PDB file of C-alpha atoms in Angstrom:
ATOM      1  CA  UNK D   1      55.875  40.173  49.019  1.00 45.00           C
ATOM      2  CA  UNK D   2      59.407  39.077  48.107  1.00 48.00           C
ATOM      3  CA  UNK D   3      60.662  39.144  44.546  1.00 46.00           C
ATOM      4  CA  UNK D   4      60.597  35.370  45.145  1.00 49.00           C
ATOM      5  CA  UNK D   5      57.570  34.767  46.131  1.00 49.00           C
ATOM      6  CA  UNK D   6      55.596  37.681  43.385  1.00 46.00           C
ATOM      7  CA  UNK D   7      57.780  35.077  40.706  1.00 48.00           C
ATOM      8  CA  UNK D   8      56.467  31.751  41.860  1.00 50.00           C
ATOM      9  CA  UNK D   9      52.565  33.246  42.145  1.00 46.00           C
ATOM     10  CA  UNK D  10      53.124  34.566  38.558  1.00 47.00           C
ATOM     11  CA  UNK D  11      54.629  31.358  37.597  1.00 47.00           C
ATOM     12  CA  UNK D  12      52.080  29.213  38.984  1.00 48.00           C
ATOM     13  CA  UNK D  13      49.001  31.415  37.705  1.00 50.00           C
ATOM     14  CA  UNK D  14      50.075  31.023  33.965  1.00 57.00           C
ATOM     15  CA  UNK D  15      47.614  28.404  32.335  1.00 53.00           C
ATOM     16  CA  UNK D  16      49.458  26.916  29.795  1.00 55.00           C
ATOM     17  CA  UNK D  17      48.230  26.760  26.587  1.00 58.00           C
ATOM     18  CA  UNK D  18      47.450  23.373  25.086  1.00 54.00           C
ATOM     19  CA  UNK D  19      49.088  22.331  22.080  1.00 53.00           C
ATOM     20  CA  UNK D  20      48.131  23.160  18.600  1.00 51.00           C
ATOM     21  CA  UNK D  21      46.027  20.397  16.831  1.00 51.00           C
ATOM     22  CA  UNK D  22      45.789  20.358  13.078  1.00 50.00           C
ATOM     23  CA  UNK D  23      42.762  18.821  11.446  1.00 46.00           C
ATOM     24  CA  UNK D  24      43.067  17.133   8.457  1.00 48.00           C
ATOM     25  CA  UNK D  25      40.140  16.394   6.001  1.00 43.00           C
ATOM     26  CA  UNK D  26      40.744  13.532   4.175  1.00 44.00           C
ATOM     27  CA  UNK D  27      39.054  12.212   0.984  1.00 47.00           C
ATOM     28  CA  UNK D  28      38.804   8.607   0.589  1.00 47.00           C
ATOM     29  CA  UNK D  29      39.913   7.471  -3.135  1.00 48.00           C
ATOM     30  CA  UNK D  30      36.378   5.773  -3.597  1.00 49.00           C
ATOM     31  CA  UNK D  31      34.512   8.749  -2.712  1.00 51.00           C
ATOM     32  CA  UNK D  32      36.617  11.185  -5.105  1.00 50.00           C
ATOM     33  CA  UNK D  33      36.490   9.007  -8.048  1.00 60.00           C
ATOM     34  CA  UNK D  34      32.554   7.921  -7.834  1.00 75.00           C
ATOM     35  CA  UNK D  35      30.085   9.560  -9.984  1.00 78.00           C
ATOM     36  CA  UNK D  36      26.235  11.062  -9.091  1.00 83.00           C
ATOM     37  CA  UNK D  37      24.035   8.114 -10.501  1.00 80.00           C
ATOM     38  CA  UNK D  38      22.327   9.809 -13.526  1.00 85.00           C
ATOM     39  CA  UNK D  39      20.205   7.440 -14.566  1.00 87.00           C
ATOM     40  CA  UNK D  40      18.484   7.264 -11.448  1.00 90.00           C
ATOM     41  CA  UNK D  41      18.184  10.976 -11.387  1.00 92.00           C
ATOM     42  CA  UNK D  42      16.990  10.506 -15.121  1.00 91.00           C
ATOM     43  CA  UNK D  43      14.306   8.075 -14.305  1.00 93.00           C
ATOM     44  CA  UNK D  44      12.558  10.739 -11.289  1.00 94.00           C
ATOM     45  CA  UNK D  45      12.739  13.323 -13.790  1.00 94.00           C
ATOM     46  CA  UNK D  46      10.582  11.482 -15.932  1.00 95.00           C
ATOM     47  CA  UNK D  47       9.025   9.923 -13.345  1.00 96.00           C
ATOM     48  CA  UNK D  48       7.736  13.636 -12.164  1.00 96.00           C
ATOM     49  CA  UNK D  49       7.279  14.968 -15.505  1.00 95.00           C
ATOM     50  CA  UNK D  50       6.437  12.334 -18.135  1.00 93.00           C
ATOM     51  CA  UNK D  51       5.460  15.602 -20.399  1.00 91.00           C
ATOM     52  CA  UNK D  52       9.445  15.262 -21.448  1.00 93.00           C
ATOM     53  CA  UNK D  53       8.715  12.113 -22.756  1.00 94.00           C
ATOM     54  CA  UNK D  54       6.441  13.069 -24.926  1.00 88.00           C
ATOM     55  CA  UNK D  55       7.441  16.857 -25.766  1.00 88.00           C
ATOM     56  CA  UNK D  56      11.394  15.848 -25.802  1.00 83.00           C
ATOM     57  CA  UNK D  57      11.554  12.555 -27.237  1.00 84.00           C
ATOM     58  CA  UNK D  58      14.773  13.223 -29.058  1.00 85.00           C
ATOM     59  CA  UNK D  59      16.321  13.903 -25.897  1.00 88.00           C
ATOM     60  CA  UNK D  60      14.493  11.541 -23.128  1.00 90.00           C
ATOM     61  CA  UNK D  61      13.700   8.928 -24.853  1.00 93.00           C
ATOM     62  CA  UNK D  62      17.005   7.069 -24.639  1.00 93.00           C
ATOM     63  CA  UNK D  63      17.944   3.391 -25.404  1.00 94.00           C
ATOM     64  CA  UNK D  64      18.057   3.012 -21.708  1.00 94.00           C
ATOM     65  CA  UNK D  65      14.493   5.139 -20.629  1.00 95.00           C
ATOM     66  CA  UNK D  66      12.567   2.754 -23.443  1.00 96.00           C
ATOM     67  CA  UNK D  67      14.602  -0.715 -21.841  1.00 96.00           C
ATOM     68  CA  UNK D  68      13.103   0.327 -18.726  1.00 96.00           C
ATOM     69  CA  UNK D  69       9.588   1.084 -19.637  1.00 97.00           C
ATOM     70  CA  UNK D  70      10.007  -2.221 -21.484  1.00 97.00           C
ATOM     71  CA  UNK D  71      10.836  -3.808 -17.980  1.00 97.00           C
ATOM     72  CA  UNK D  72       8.538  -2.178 -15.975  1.00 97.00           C
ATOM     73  CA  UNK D  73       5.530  -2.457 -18.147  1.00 98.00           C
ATOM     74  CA  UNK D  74       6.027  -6.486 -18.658  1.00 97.00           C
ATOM     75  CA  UNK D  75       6.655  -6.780 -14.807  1.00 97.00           C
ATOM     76  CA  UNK D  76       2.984  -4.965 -14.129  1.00 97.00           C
ATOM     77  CA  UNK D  77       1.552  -7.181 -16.926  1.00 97.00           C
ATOM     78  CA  UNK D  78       2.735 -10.361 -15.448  1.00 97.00           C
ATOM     79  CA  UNK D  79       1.503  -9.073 -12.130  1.00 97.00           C
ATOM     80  CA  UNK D  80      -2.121  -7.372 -13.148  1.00 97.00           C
ATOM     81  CA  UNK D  81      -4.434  -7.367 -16.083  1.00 97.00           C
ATOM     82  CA  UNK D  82      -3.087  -4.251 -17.555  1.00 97.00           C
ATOM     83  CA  UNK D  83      -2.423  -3.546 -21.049  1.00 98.00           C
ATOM     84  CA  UNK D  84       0.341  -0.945 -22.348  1.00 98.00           C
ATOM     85  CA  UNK D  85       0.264   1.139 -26.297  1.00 98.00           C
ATOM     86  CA  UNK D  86       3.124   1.952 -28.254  1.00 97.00           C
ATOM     87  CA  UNK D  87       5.028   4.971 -26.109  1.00 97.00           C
ATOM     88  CA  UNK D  88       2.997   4.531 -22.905  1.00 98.00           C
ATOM     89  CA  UNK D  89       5.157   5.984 -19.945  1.00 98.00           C
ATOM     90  CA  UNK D  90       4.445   4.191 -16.232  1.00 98.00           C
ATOM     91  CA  UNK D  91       6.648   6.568 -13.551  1.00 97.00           C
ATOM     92  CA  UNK D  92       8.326   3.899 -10.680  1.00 92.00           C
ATOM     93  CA  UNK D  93       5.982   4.324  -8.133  1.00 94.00           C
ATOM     94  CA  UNK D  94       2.483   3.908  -9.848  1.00 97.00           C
ATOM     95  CA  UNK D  95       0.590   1.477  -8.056  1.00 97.00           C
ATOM     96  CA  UNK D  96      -1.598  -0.039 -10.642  1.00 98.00           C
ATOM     97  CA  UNK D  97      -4.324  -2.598  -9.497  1.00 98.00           C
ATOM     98  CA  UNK D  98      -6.533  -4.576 -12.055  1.00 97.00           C
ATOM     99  CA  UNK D  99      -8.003  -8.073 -10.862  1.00 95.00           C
ATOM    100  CA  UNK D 100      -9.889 -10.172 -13.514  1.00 92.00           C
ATOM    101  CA  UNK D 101     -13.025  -8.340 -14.996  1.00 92.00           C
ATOM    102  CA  UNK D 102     -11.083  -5.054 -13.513  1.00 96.00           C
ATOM    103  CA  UNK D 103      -8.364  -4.570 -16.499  1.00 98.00           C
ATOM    104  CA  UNK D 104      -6.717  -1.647 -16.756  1.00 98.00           C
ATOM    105  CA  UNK D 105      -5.658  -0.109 -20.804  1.00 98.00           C
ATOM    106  CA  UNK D 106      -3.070   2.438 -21.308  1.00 98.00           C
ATOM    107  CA  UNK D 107      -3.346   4.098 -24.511  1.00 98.00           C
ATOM    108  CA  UNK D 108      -0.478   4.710 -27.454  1.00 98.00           C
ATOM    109  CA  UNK D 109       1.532   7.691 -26.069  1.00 97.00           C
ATOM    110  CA  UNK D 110      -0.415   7.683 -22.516  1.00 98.00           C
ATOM    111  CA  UNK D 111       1.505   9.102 -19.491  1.00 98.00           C
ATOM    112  CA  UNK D 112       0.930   8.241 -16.022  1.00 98.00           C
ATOM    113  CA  UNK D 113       3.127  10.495 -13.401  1.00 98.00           C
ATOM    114  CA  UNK D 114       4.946   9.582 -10.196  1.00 98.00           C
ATOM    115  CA  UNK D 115       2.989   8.534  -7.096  1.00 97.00           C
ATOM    116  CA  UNK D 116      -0.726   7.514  -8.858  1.00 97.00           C
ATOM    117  CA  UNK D 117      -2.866   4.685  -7.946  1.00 98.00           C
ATOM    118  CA  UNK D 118      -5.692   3.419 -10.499  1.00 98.00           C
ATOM    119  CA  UNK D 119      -7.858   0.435  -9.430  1.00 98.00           C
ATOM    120  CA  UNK D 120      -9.818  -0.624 -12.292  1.00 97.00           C
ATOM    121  CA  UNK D 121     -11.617  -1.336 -14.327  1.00 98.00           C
ATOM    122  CA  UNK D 122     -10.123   1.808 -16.025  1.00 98.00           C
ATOM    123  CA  UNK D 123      -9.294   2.702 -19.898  1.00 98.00           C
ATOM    124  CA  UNK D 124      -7.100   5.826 -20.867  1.00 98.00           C
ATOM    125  CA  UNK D 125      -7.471   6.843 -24.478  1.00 98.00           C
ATOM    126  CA  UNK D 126      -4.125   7.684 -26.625  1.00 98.00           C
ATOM    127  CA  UNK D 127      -1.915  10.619 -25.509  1.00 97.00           C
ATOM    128  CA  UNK D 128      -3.619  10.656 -22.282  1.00 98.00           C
ATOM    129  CA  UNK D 129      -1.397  12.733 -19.645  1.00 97.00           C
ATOM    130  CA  UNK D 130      -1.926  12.215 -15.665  1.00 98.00           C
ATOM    131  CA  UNK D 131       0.254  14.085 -13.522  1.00 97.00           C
ATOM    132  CA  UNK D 132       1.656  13.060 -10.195  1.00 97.00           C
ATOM    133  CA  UNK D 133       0.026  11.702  -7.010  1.00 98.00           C
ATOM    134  CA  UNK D 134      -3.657  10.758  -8.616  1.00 98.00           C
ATOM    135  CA  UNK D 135      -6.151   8.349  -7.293  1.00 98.00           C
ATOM    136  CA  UNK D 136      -8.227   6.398  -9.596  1.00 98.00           C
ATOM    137  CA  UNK D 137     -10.979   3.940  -8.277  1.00 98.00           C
ATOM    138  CA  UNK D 138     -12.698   2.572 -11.174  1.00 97.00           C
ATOM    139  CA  UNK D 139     -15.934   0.978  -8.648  1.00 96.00           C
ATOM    140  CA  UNK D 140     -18.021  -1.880 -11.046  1.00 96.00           C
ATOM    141  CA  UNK D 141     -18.347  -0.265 -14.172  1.00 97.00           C
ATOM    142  CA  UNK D 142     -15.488   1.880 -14.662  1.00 98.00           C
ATOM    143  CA  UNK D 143     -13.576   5.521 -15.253  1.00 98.00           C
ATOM    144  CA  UNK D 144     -12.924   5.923 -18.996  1.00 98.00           C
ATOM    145  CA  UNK D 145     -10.894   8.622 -20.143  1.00 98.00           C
ATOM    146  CA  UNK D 146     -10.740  10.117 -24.316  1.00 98.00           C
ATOM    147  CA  UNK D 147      -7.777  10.777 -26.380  1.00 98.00           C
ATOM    148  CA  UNK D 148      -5.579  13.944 -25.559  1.00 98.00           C
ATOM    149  CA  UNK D 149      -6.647  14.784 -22.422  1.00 98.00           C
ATOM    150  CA  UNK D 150      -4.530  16.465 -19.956  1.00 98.00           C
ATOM    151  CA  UNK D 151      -4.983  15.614 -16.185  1.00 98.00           C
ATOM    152  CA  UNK D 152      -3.702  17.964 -13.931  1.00 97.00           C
ATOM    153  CA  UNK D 153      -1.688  16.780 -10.256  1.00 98.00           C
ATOM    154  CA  UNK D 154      -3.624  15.711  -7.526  1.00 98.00           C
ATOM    155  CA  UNK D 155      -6.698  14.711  -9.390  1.00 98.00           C
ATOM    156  CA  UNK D 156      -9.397  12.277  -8.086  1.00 98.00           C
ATOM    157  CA  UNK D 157     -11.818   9.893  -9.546  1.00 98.00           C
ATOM    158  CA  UNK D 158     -14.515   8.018  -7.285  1.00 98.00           C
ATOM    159  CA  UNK D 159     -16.593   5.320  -9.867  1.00 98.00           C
ATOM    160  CA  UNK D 160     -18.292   4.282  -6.509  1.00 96.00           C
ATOM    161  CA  UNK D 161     -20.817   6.068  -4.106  1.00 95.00           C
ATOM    162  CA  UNK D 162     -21.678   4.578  -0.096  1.00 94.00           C
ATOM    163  CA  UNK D 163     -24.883   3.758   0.785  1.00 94.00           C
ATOM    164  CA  UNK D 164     -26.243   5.569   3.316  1.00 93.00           C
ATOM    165  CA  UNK D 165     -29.928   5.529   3.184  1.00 91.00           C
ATOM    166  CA  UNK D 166     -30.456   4.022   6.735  1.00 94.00           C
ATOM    167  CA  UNK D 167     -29.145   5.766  10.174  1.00 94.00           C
ATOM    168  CA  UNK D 168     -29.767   2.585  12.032  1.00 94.00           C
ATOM    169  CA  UNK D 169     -27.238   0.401   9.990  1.00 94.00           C
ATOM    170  CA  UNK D 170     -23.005   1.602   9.757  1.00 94.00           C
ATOM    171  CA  UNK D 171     -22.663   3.184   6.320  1.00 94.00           C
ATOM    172  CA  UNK D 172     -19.512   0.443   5.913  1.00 92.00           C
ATOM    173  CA  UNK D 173     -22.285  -2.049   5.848  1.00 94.00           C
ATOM    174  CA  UNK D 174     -24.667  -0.587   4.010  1.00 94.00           C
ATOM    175  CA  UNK D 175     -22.776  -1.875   0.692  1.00 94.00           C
ATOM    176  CA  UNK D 176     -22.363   0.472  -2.624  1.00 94.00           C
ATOM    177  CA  UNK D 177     -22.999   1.283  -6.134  1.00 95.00           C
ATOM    178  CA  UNK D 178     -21.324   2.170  -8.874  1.00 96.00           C
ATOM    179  CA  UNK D 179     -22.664   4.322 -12.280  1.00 97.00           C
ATOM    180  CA  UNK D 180     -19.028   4.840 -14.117  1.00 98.00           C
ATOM    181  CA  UNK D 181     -17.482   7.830 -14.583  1.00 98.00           C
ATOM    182  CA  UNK D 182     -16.633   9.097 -18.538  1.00 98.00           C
ATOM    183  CA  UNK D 183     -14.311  11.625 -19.530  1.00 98.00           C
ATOM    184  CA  UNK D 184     -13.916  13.481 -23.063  1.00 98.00           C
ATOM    185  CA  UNK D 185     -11.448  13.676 -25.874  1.00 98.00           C
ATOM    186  CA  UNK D 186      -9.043  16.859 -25.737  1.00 98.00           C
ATOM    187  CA  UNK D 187     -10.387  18.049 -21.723  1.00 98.00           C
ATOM    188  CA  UNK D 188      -8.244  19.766 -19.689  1.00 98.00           C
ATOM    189  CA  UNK D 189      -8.569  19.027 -15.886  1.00 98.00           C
ATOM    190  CA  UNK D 190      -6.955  21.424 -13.651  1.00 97.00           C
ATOM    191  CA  UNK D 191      -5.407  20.151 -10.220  1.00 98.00           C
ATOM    192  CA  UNK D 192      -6.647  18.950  -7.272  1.00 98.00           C
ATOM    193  CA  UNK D 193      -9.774  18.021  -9.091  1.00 98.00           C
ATOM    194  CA  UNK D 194     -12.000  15.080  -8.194  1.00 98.00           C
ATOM    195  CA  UNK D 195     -14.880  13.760 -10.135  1.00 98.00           C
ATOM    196  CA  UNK D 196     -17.519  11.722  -8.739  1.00 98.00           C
ATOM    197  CA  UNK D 197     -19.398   8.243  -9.857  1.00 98.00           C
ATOM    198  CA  UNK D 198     -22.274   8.846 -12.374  1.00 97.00           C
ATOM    199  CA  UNK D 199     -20.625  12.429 -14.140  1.00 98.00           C
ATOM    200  CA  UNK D 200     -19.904  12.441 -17.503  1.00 98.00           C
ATOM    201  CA  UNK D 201     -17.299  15.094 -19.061  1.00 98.00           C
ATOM    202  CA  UNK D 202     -17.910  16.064 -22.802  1.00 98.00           C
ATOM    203  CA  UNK D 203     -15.233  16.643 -25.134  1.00 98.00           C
ATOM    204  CA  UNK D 204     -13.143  19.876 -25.005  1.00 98.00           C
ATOM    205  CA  UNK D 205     -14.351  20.610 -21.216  1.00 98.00           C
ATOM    206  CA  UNK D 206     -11.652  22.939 -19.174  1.00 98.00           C
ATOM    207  CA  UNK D 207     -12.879  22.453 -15.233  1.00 98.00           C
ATOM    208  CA  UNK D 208     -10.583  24.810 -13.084  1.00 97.00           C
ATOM    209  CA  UNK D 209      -8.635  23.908 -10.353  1.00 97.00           C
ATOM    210  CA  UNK D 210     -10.246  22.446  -6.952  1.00 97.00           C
ATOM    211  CA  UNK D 211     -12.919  21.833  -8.858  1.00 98.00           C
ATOM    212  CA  UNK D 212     -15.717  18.948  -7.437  1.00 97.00           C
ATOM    213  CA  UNK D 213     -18.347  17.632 -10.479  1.00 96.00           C
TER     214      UNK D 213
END
């Protein structure tokens, strides 16, 4: 091969390297001066743990926490037949239901937690605390619930049972009935709970998690 021809295969086998590209991350003006929205993050946390309410008031329950409640409360009144006590806390997702002759009564100090659903007729006592994500169906005559007690996440309540006394007819038709369901002053119910139509809890009871009565 001729010094000629070895410099024009070297030439032409040289891949040439593509240009250097700088990246530049670039931070919009709106996005560097906005700020986290606190009092949304402020409302969850109560929202999750209403105990802060109650066990922090000097520090949770702001001008702007109680103008809220204030709100919300009026807004489910207007909408339901629910009633609300001094220092009741509703979290922004309860789903409260309470047709005529199904009224629902929050106590002074009563706490309901994020993600519950109560159908009356239902009536929580004063300082009542219900933690997040429990169902209440109150059936024909009702889930009462004393002063103080503490109701742990997850709980259930069932003031109704099916009928099912015939095999020939579809239990959904076979109607049901409804007993009530009471609950005592100063009980502590552990999560993930459910009590069923007809029981009734004395005062001071402590029924352990994943319990059924």
């Amino acid at each position: 091969i001729s010094l000629s021809r070895a410099s024009n295969v070297a030439s032409t086998s040289r891949i040439p390297r593509p240009a250097s590209r700088r990246i530049a991350f670039c931070t919009s003006a709106s996005s560097s001066s906005s700020k986290p929205d606190y009092a949304q993050q402020k409302r969850s946390r109560l929202s999750w743990m209403p105990r802060l309410w109650s066990n922090n008031a000097s520090k949770h329950r702001t001008d702007d926490a109680v103008a809220w409640q204030r709100e919300l409360q009026a807004t489910l009144s207007a909408l339901e037949t629910c009633t609300f006590g001094v220092g009741a806390f509703i979290a922004d997702d309860v789903h409260l239901f309470a047709e005529r002759g199904r009224a629902i009564v929050v106590g002074d100090e009563s706490c309901i937690a994020a993600g519950g659903y109560i159908h009356g007729p239902c009536v929580l006592g004063a300082n009542v605390s219900i933690n997040c994500r429990c169902t209440i169906e109150g059936g024909s005559q009702g889930v009462q619930i004393g002063d103080d007690t503490r109701i742990g996440p997850n709980f259930s309540a069932f003031a109704f049972e099916h009928v099912f006394e015939s095999p020939d007819v579809l239990v959904r038709e076979q109607g049901v009935t409804s007993k009530g369901i009471t609950i005592g002053r100063d009980c502590w119910i552990g999560a993930n709970v459910s009590v069923t139509d007809g029981v009734s809890i004395g005062d001071h009871a402590v029924i352990g998690i994943g319990a059924v009565v």
